Structures are given as C-alpha cells and as structure tokens.
CSV table of C-alpha atoms and ligand atoms in Angstrom, one decimal:
chain,number,residue,atom,x,y,z
A,77,MET,CA,-13.2,-2.1,7.5
A,78,LYS,CA,-14.1,-3.3,11.0
A,79,VAL,CA,-12.0,-3.7,14.0
A,80,SER,CA,-13.7,-5.2,17.1
A,81,GLY,CA,-17.1,-4.6,15.4
A,82,ARG,CA,-16.5,-0.9,14.7
A,83,HIS,CA,-15.9,0.5,11.2
A,84,TYR,CA,-12.7,2.4,10.7
A,85,ARG,CA,-11.0,4.2,7.9
A,86,THR,CA,-7.2,4.7,8.4
A,87,ILE,CA,-7.5,8.5,8.4
A,88,TRP,CA,-10.3,10.9,9.3
A,89,LEU,CA,-10.8,14.4,10.5
A,90,GLY,CA,-11.3,14.5,14.3
A,91,PRO,CA,-13.9,16.6,16.1
A,92,GLY,CA,-11.3,19.1,17.3
A,93,GLY,CA,-9.9,19.7,13.8
A,94,SER,CA,-6.9,17.5,14.1
A,95,VAL,CA,-6.4,14.6,11.7
A,96,CYS,CA,-6.7,11.1,13.2
A,97,VAL,CA,-4.8,8.1,12.0
A,98,ILE,CA,-4.4,4.5,13.2
A,99,ASP,CA,-0.9,4.2,14.6
A,100,GLN,CA,0.5,1.3,12.6
A,101,SER,CA,3.8,1.4,14.4
A,102,ARG,CA,2.0,-0.2,17.4
A,103,LEU,CA,0.2,-2.9,15.5
A,104,PRO,CA,-0.5,-5.8,16.0
A,105,PHE,CA,0.0,-5.5,19.7
A,106,GLU,CA,-1.9,-2.3,20.3
A,107,PHE,CA,-4.7,-0.6,18.3
A,108,SER,CA,-4.4,3.1,18.9
A,109,VAL,CA,-5.3,6.3,17.2
A,110,ALA,CA,-2.7,9.1,16.8
A,111,GLU,CA,-3.7,12.8,16.3
A,112,LEU,CA,-1.9,15.0,13.8
A,113,ALA,CA,-2.3,18.6,14.7
A,114,SER,CA,0.3,20.2,12.3
A,115,VAL,CA,2.1,19.7,9.0
A,116,GLU,CA,5.2,18.7,11.1
A,117,ASP,CA,3.1,15.9,12.8
A,118,ALA,CA,1.9,14.7,9.4
A,119,ALA,CA,5.4,14.6,8.0
A,120,ARG,CA,6.7,12.8,11.1
A,121,ALA,CA,3.9,10.2,10.9
A,122,ILE,CA,4.8,9.4,7.3
A,123,ARG,CA,8.6,9.3,8.0
A,124,THR,CA,8.3,7.1,11.0
A,125,MET,CA,5.7,4.9,9.4
A,126,VAL,CA,2.9,5.6,11.9
A,127,VAL,CA,1.1,5.6,8.5
A,128,ARG,CA,2.5,3.8,5.5
A,129,GLY,CA,1.4,2.2,2.2
A,130,ALA,CA,1.3,4.2,-1.0
A,131,PRO,CA,-2.3,5.4,-1.1
A,132,LEU,CA,-2.4,6.3,2.7
A,133,ILE,CA,0.9,8.2,2.4
A,134,GLY,CA,-0.7,10.3,-0.3
A,135,ALA,CA,-3.9,10.9,1.8
A,136,THR,CA,-1.9,11.8,4.9
A,137,ALA,CA,0.2,14.3,2.9
A,138,ALA,CA,-3.0,15.9,1.5
A,139,TYR,CA,-4.3,16.4,5.1
A,140,GLY,CA,-0.8,17.5,6.2
A,141,LEU,CA,-1.0,20.3,3.6
A,142,ALA,CA,-4.5,21.2,4.8
A,143,LEU,CA,-3.1,21.5,8.4
A,144,ALA,CA,-0.4,23.9,7.1
A,145,VAL,CA,-2.8,26.0,5.1
A,146,ARG,CA,-4.9,26.5,8.2
A,147,VAL,CA,-1.9,28.3,9.8
A,148,ASP,CA,-0.7,30.2,6.7
A,149,PRO,CA,-2.5,30.1,3.4
A,150,SER,CA,0.1,32.0,1.4
A,151,ASP,CA,1.8,30.5,-1.7
A,152,ALA,CA,5.1,30.5,0.1
A,153,ALA,CA,3.8,28.5,3.0
A,154,ILE,CA,2.1,26.0,0.8
A,155,GLY,CA,5.3,25.5,-1.1
A,156,ALA,CA,7.3,25.0,2.0
A,157,ALA,CA,4.8,22.6,3.5
A,158,ALA,CA,4.6,20.6,0.3
A,159,ALA,CA,8.4,20.3,0.2
A,160,GLU,CA,8.5,19.1,3.8
A,161,LEU,CA,6.0,16.4,3.1
A,162,LEU,CA,7.5,15.4,-0.2
A,163,ALA,CA,10.9,14.8,1.5
A,164,THR,CA,9.4,12.2,3.9
A,165,ARG,CA,9.6,9.1,1.7
A,166,PRO,CA,10.8,8.8,-1.8
A,167,THR,CA,9.3,5.7,-3.5
A,168,ALA,CA,5.5,5.8,-3.4
A,169,VAL,CA,4.5,8.2,-6.2
A,170,ASN,CA,1.0,8.7,-4.6
A,171,LEU,CA,2.8,11.2,-2.3
A,172,ALA,CA,3.8,13.6,-5.1
A,173,TRP,CA,0.5,13.0,-6.9
A,174,ALA,CA,-1.6,14.0,-3.8
A,175,LEU,CA,0.6,17.1,-3.1
A,176,GLY,CA,0.4,18.1,-6.8
A,177,ARG,CA,-3.3,17.9,-6.9
A,178,MET,CA,-3.7,19.8,-3.6
A,179,ARG,CA,-1.4,22.6,-4.8
A,180,ARG,CA,-3.1,23.0,-8.1
A,181,ARG,CA,-6.5,23.3,-6.5
A,182,LEU,CA,-5.3,25.7,-3.7
A,183,GLU,CA,-3.2,28.0,-5.8
A,184,ALA,CA,-6.1,28.6,-8.1
A,185,VAL,CA,-8.2,30.4,-5.4
A,186,PRO,CA,-7.5,33.4,-3.2
A,187,PRO,CA,-5.7,32.7,0.1
A,188,ALA,CA,-8.8,33.4,2.2
A,189,GLN,CA,-10.6,30.5,0.6
A,190,ARG,CA,-7.8,28.0,0.9
A,191,ALA,CA,-8.3,26.6,4.4
A,192,ALA,CA,-11.8,25.3,3.8
A,193,LEU,CA,-11.0,24.1,0.3
A,194,ALA,CA,-7.9,22.2,1.5
A,195,LEU,CA,-9.9,20.1,3.9
A,196,GLN,CA,-12.5,19.5,1.3
A,197,GLU,CA,-9.9,18.4,-1.3
A,198,ALA,CA,-8.1,16.1,1.2
A,199,ALA,CA,-11.5,14.5,2.1
A,200,ALA,CA,-12.2,14.0,-1.7
A,201,ILE,CA,-8.8,12.3,-2.2
A,202,CYS,CA,-9.7,9.9,0.7
A,203,ASP,CA,-13.2,9.2,-0.6
A,204,GLU,CA,-11.9,8.6,-4.2
A,205,ASP,CA,-9.3,6.2,-2.8
A,206,VAL,CA,-12.0,4.2,-1.1
A,207,GLU,CA,-14.1,4.1,-4.3
A,208,GLN,CA,-11.0,3.0,-6.3
A,209,CYS,CA,-10.0,0.3,-3.9
A,210,HIS,CA,-13.5,-1.1,-3.9
A,211,ALA,CA,-13.5,-1.1,-7.7
A,212,ILE,CA,-10.1,-2.9,-7.7
A,213,GLY,CA,-11.7,-5.4,-5.4
A,214,ARG,CA,-14.5,-6.1,-7.8
A,215,HIS,CA,-12.2,-6.5,-10.8
A,216,GLY,CA,-9.7,-8.6,-8.9
A,217,MET,CA,-12.4,-10.8,-7.4
A,218,ARG,CA,-13.2,-12.1,-10.9
A,219,LEU,CA,-9.7,-13.4,-11.2
A,220,ILE,CA,-10.1,-15.3,-8.0
A,221,GLU,CA,-13.5,-16.6,-9.1
A,222,ASP,CA,-11.9,-17.9,-12.4
A,223,ILE,CA,-9.3,-19.8,-10.4
A,224,ALA,CA,-11.9,-21.2,-8.0
A,225,ARG,CA,-13.9,-22.5,-11.0
A,226,ARG,CA,-10.8,-24.1,-12.4
A,227,VAL,CA,-9.4,-25.7,-9.3
A,228,ARG,CA,-12.7,-26.6,-7.6
A,229,ARG,CA,-11.2,-26.5,-4.1
A,230,ARG,CA,-10.0,-23.8,-1.6
A,231,VAL,CA,-8.0,-21.0,-3.5
A,232,ASN,CA,-4.6,-20.2,-2.1
A,233,VAL,CA,-3.3,-16.7,-2.7
A,234,LEU,CA,0.1,-15.5,-1.7
A,235,THR,CA,0.7,-11.8,-0.8
A,236,HIS,CA,3.7,-9.8,0.2
A,237,CYS,CA,4.0,-6.8,2.6
A,238,ASN,CA,0.7,-5.1,3.4
A,239,ALA,CA,-1.5,-3.8,0.6
A,240,GLY,CA,-4.6,-4.0,2.6
A,241,TRP,CA,-6.9,-1.4,4.1
A,242,LEU,CA,-4.2,-0.3,6.4
A,243,ALA,CA,-2.1,0.8,3.4
A,244,CYS,CA,-5.0,2.7,1.9
A,245,VAL,CA,-8.0,4.6,3.3
A,246,ASP,CA,-10.2,1.5,3.2
A,247,TRP,CA,-10.4,-1.9,1.5
A,248,GLY,CA,-6.8,-2.0,0.2
A,249,THR,CA,-5.5,-2.8,-3.2
A,250,ALA,CA,-4.2,-6.4,-3.2
A,251,LEU,CA,-6.4,-7.4,-0.3
A,252,SER,CA,-9.6,-5.8,-1.6
A,253,PRO,CA,-10.4,-8.7,-4.0
A,254,ILE,CA,-9.7,-11.1,-1.1
A,255,TYR,CA,-12.1,-9.3,1.2
A,256,LEU,CA,-14.8,-9.2,-1.5
A,257,ALA,CA,-14.3,-12.9,-2.4
A,258,HIS,CA,-14.3,-13.9,1.3
A,259,ASP,CA,-17.5,-11.9,1.9
A,260,ALA,CA,-19.1,-13.5,-1.1
A,261,GLY,CA,-18.6,-16.9,0.5
A,262,MET,CA,-15.7,-18.1,-1.6
A,263,ASP,CA,-13.3,-20.6,0.2
A,264,LEU,CA,-9.9,-19.0,0.1
A,265,HIS,CA,-6.8,-18.9,2.2
A,266,VAL,CA,-3.9,-16.4,2.1
A,267,TRP,CA,-0.2,-17.1,2.5
A,268,VAL,CA,1.2,-14.0,4.2
A,269,ASP,CA,4.9,-13.3,3.6
A,270,GLU,CA,6.3,-11.9,6.9
A,271,THR,CA,8.1,-9.3,4.8
A,272,ARG,CA,11.4,-8.6,6.5
A,273,PRO,CA,12.8,-6.3,7.6
A,274,ARG,CA,9.9,-4.5,9.0
A,275,ASN,CA,7.5,-7.4,8.9
A,276,GLN,CA,4.4,-5.6,7.5
A,277,GLY,CA,3.0,-8.9,6.5
A,278,ALA,CA,3.4,-10.6,9.9
A,279,SER,CA,2.2,-7.6,11.8
A,280,LEU,CA,-0.3,-5.7,9.6
A,281,THR,CA,-1.6,-8.1,6.9
A,282,ALA,CA,-2.1,-10.9,9.4
A,283,PHE,CA,-3.8,-8.4,11.8
A,284,GLU,CA,-6.2,-7.2,9.0
A,285,LEU,CA,-7.0,-10.7,7.7
A,286,GLY,CA,-7.6,-12.0,11.2
A,287,ALA,CA,-9.8,-9.1,12.2
A,288,HIS,CA,-11.9,-9.9,9.1
A,289,GLY,CA,-12.0,-13.6,9.6
A,290,VAL,CA,-10.0,-14.5,6.4
A,291,PRO,CA,-8.1,-17.8,6.8
A,292,HIS,CA,-4.4,-17.1,6.5
A,293,THR,CA,-0.9,-18.5,7.4
A,294,VAL,CA,2.2,-16.4,8.0
A,295,ILE,CA,5.2,-17.7,6.3
A,296,ALA,CA,8.9,-16.9,6.2
A,297,ASP,CA,9.6,-14.8,3.1
A,298,ASN,CA,11.8,-17.5,1.6
A,299,LEU,CA,9.1,-20.3,1.7
A,300,GLY,CA,7.0,-19.0,-1.2
A,301,GLY,CA,9.1,-20.6,-4.0
A,302,GLN,CA,8.8,-24.1,-2.5
A,303,LEU,CA,5.0,-23.6,-1.9
A,304,MET,CA,4.7,-22.7,-5.5
A,305,ARG,CA,6.7,-25.8,-6.6
A,306,ASP,CA,4.4,-27.9,-4.4
A,307,GLY,CA,1.3,-26.5,-6.1
A,308,ARG,CA,0.1,-24.8,-2.9
A,309,VAL,CA,-0.2,-21.3,-4.4
A,310,ASP,CA,-2.8,-20.6,-7.0
A,311,ALA,CA,-2.0,-16.9,-7.5
A,312,VAL,CA,0.3,-14.2,-6.2
A,313,LEU,CA,-1.4,-10.8,-5.5
A,314,VAL,CA,0.6,-7.8,-4.5
A,315,GLY,CA,0.3,-4.0,-4.4
A,316,SER,CA,2.7,-1.4,-5.8
A,317,ASP,CA,4.2,1.9,-4.8
A,318,ARG,CA,5.0,3.1,-8.3
A,319,VAL,CA,4.2,1.6,-11.7
A,320,THR,CA,6.2,2.9,-14.6
A,321,ALA,CA,4.6,3.9,-17.9
A,322,VAL,CA,5.7,0.6,-19.4
A,323,GLY,CA,4.2,-1.5,-16.6
A,324,ASP,CA,7.2,-2.3,-14.5
A,325,VAL,CA,6.2,-2.6,-10.9
A,326,CYS,CA,8.0,-1.2,-7.8
A,327,ASN,CA,6.9,-2.7,-4.6
A,328,LYS,CA,8.2,-3.8,-1.2
A,329,VAL,CA,11.6,-5.5,-1.4
A,330,GLY,CA,11.1,-9.3,-2.0
A,331,THR,CA,8.3,-8.9,-4.5
A,332,TYR,CA,10.7,-9.4,-7.5
A,333,LEU,CA,11.8,-12.8,-6.1
A,334,LYS,CA,8.2,-13.9,-5.7
A,335,ALA,CA,7.5,-12.9,-9.4
A,336,LEU,CA,10.6,-15.0,-10.5
A,337,ALA,CA,9.4,-18.0,-8.6
A,338,ALA,CA,5.8,-17.5,-9.9
A,339,ALA,CA,7.0,-17.4,-13.5
A,340,ASP,CA,9.1,-20.5,-13.0
A,341,ASN,CA,6.1,-22.4,-11.7
A,342,GLY,CA,3.4,-21.1,-14.0
A,343,VAL,CA,1.7,-19.3,-11.1
A,344,PRO,CA,-0.2,-16.1,-12.1
A,345,PHE,CA,1.3,-13.0,-10.7
A,346,TYR,CA,-1.1,-10.1,-10.3
A,347,VAL,CA,-0.4,-6.5,-9.2
A,348,ALA,CA,-3.3,-4.4,-7.9
A,349,PHE,CA,-3.1,-0.5,-7.6
A,350,PRO,CA,-5.1,2.6,-8.3
A,351,GLY,CA,-4.3,5.0,-11.2
A,352,THR,CA,-2.7,7.3,-8.7
A,353,THR,CA,0.2,4.8,-8.4
A,354,ILE,CA,1.2,5.1,-12.0
A,355,ASP,CA,4.2,7.3,-12.7
A,356,TRP,CA,3.6,8.3,-16.4
A,357,SER,CA,6.9,10.2,-16.4
A,358,ILE,CA,9.1,7.1,-16.0
A,359,ASP,CA,9.8,4.6,-18.8
A,360,ASP,CA,13.1,3.2,-17.4
A,361,SER,CA,12.7,1.4,-14.0
A,362,ALA,CA,16.3,2.4,-13.2
A,363,ASP,CA,14.8,5.9,-12.6
A,364,VAL,CA,12.5,4.7,-9.8
A,365,PRO,CA,13.8,6.1,-6.5
A,366,ILE,CA,14.4,3.2,-4.2
A,367,GLU,CA,14.2,4.2,-0.5
A,368,GLU,CA,17.2,3.2,1.6
A,369,ARG,CA,16.2,2.9,5.2
A,370,SER,CA,18.1,2.5,8.5
A,371,PRO,CA,20.3,-0.7,8.7
A,372,ILE,CA,18.8,-1.0,12.2
A,373,GLU,CA,15.6,-2.4,10.7
A,374,VAL,CA,17.7,-5.3,9.4
A,375,THR,CA,20.0,-5.8,12.4
A,376,HIS,CA,17.2,-5.7,14.9
A,377,VAL,CA,13.6,-7.1,15.2
A,378,THR,CA,10.7,-5.8,17.3
A,379,GLY,CA,8.2,-8.1,18.9
A,380,ARG,CA,6.4,-9.1,22.1
A,381,VAL,CA,8.6,-10.8,24.6
A,382,SER,CA,7.4,-13.3,27.2
A,383,ASN,CA,6.5,-10.7,29.9
A,384,GLY,CA,4.1,-9.1,27.4
A,385,ALA,CA,6.2,-6.0,26.7
A,386,VAL,CA,7.1,-5.0,23.2
A,387,ALA,CA,10.9,-5.0,22.8
A,388,THR,CA,13.5,-4.5,20.0
A,389,ILE,CA,16.4,-7.0,20.0
A,390,GLN,CA,19.6,-7.3,18.0
A,391,ILE,CA,20.0,-10.3,15.8
A,392,VAL,CA,23.4,-9.9,14.1
A,393,PRO,CA,26.9,-9.9,15.7
A,394,ASN,CA,28.3,-6.6,16.9
A,395,GLY,CA,30.1,-4.9,14.1
A,396,SER,CA,28.2,-6.5,11.1
A,397,THR,CA,27.0,-4.0,8.6
A,398,ALA,CA,23.6,-4.2,6.9
A,399,LEU,CA,22.0,-2.8,3.8
A,400,ASN,CA,18.3,-1.9,3.8
A,401,LEU,CA,16.9,-1.1,0.4
A,402,ALA,CA,13.2,-1.1,1.0
A,403,PHE,CA,11.7,-1.7,-2.5
A,404,ASP,CA,12.5,-3.6,-5.7
A,405,VAL,CA,11.3,-3.5,-9.2
A,406,THR,CA,9.5,-6.4,-10.9
A,407,PRO,CA,9.8,-6.2,-14.7
A,408,ALA,CA,6.6,-6.1,-16.6
A,409,ARG,CA,7.4,-9.4,-18.4
A,410,LEU,CA,6.9,-11.2,-15.1
A,411,VAL,CA,3.5,-9.7,-14.4
A,412,THR,CA,0.5,-11.7,-15.6
A,413,ALA,CA,-1.9,-8.8,-15.3
A,414,LEU,CA,-2.4,-5.4,-13.7
A,415,VAL,CA,-5.6,-4.9,-11.7
A,416,THR,CA,-6.8,-1.3,-11.4
A,417,GLU,CA,-10.0,0.6,-10.6
A,418,ARG,CA,-10.7,0.6,-14.4
A,419,GLY,CA,-10.3,-3.1,-14.8
A,420,THR,CA,-7.6,-5.6,-15.6
A,421,GLY,CA,-4.9,-5.1,-18.3
A,422,ALA,CA,-1.6,-6.2,-19.6
A,423,ALA,CA,1.6,-5.0,-17.9
A,424,SER,CA,2.8,-2.8,-20.8
A,425,ARG,CA,2.4,0.7,-22.1
A,426,ASP,CA,-0.4,-0.4,-24.3
A,427,GLY,CA,-2.1,-2.2,-21.4
A,428,LEU,CA,-1.9,0.9,-19.2
A,429,LEU,CA,-3.1,3.2,-22.0
A,430,GLY,CA,-6.0,0.9,-22.7
A,431,LEU,CA,-7.1,1.4,-19.1
A,432,TYR,CA,-6.2,5.1,-19.0
A,433,PRO,CA,-6.9,6.3,-22.6
A,434,GLU,CA,-6.9,9.9,-21.5
A,435,ARG,CA,-3.1,9.6,-21.1
A,436,ARG,CA,-2.6,8.8,-24.8
A,437,ALA,CA,-2.1,12.4,-25.8
A,438,CYS,CA,0.7,12.8,-23.1
A,439,SER,CA,2.6,9.6,-23.9
B,526,MRU,O1,7.2,0.6,3.3
B,526,MRU,P1,5.7,0.4,3.2
B,526,MRU,O2,5.1,-0.4,4.3
B,526,MRU,O3,5.0,1.8,3.1
B,526,MRU,O4,5.5,-0.4,1.9
B,526,MRU,C1,4.2,-0.7,1.5
B,526,MRU,C2,4.1,-1.5,0.3
B,526,MRU,O5,5.1,-1.9,-0.3
B,526,MRU,C3,2.8,-1.9,-0.3
B,526,MRU,O6,2.8,-3.1,-0.9
B,526,MRU,C4,2.4,-0.8,-1.3
B,526,MRU,O7,2.5,0.5,-0.7
B,526,MRU,C5,1.1,-1.0,-1.9
B,526,MRU,S1,-0.1,-0.4,-0.8
B,526,MRU,C6,-1.7,-0.6,-1.2
C-alpha cells in the first residue's frame, strides 16, 4: 500500500542484508523504518510490537530465522533461534506455522545451502501472504457489494483492532475487502474501534485508512452496540490470530462483545484470515493460548501532548491493579461467515474443510 505516494510492504530485505520493517510502535505520529540485523533484533521487534498482527508476526519470524542461519546454519542453531522466536508472543498461530515451514525446508538440505534458501523461503512466505490477502479482498468485496445492492446508500462497516496491511505484508485481511471496494468506487465508511488498551484501531487502522483516503470515524470501543441498534452498522469485519478447527475465532480482546452485539441486532459478523491462521490441532477454544500483557498498557495511555511530544500518562489511581488479557474467543455460532483466500465459508469444521479439503485426511 502507499504512504505519501510511495508503495510499501511492511517487511523487506534491505540493501545491506538486514531486514527492514515499518516501526509500528511509532505510528501514527512518526513513519519510520527499523532495521533488524539479527535473530535477537527480530525477536525483540515482535515482543515489543514494533511489528504486530498475525501474518506479519509470522513473516518477521521467518526472516528472523534467516538472519540466524546466516550466522550459524547448524541444526542446533536453527532449533535455538526458532525457540527464541516462538517464545515472543503466544496467540497468533502464524508464528508457529512460519517457523515450522522454515525449519522443514532448511533441515532438508545440507547446512552450506541453508543461508540462501532461508532468505528465499522467507521471501516466498511474504509473497504468498500478499497473494492470499489480495484474494481475501476479492472474496470479501463481494459481501460488501451484496450489502450495497441491498441498502442502496453508503455502506458502514465496523472493524476492531488493526487487520489491515500493517498487520500483514500488504493489503490486510479484514481491511483488504474495504480497500478493494473503495478502489472500485463503492461508497463506504468504516467505524474504527479505538481498541483499548493499545489502541491499534485509533493509531494504526485510522492511519492506514486515512493514508488510502477511505472515509472512517474512530469510536470508543463501547459505542459499537448502540450504533448497531441505531442501524448505523451494516456489517462487522474483523481479522483473527487463531481460528480453531471448528471455526471459533480468537482475535483482539473486545471482538467477542462486538459479535454478541451484532447477533442481537441482526448485523452480519464476518471474519477474514488466510489459511495460515487456522490451528487444525485445536477443537476446544479453551486450548487457545491467550496472551497476558503488562498491566501498564491498561493503567497508562500513550499519545501526543500539546507541545507535540509523544508521552505516556497514567490514568488510574496509584495502587489500582489491572488485568491485561490481549485476546478473546468468539464462538463459531456468532460468526456469519469466514472469508479466506479460498473463498467464503461457514464457521464450522465442515465450512473450513470445504475450503481446505486437503485437511480432510488429517481431521
Ligand atoms: O496484538 P496485535 O496488535 O498483534 O493484535 C492483532 C489483531 O488482533 C489482529 O486483528 C489480528 O492479528 C488479525 S491481523 C490481520
């Protein structure tokens, strides 16, 4: 996607051999590029959310492993680097998927061939993610077109967190259909949940949509239900960090409440993700690891103050404790449809297997 007229992906190989990423911890106030020169840099970037979003976490881990292999291509070094990267964030399954794919490819060839192959494979993971997200956009756009035909006015879509191009390598998952629909000339508007505690909606989704010229309005997370009651939301469209084999959807905390409100108001609730986000090993959503992050993200907020500086301020009384579970699970029964690179399907085991029939033998 374009920022100030220049096309960017979120991750690319720099001319000096280091890996370049857009530093999302500085957005929306500063657009800057961070260089990752080692596996430690890559792990730190994921852990501190310089990069975030399920597909991008996987892509960064793939390049992180490539940086490690350049230093030491032995099986032992690959195993240690993969363990370090895997420990960075627990919920997005794309991380384990990317590391598993990289290891299988690398360990099948002699160490001397691994450095070049690792870079090639990491680049392939990125290119495939771009293709998949674009395909998600094409399939999801049809849903928006159907709504537009029915309502015959501007279509209002509500989204939570950031499932746009910043969360992926390009295009995004939930935002990809919105970009394609907007580019096709459709009149649409996006309600952007601010997404406390880290405000990925207010800082990242609003930044992306604004840079692309998509009309949008940032709202407090708690407003969505009332907007749905008032008929001001035509569809909810979100991403996911891990979809279970039966179609339950883990995504940024607050997603579940939006799904409940949508069901109560007859608003369709769509979840967009690539096949790499499905965890075929989990049937019971209680087994999805939910990340618990620092309470400081709840007790404090970061923003630009009146003198232009970016500052972090405390918003709770001294001594109050806070709990920061970063994700929740929306049960499949609340999901109207899943949107993947293969098309649209029901949120159920059968729905997923219909889209990914090659998994039938394993399920
Ligand atoms: O904690 P984050 O910012 O990594 O969480 C991101 C989300 O919850 C996104 O909705 C999800 O990764 C889907 S990304 C296309």
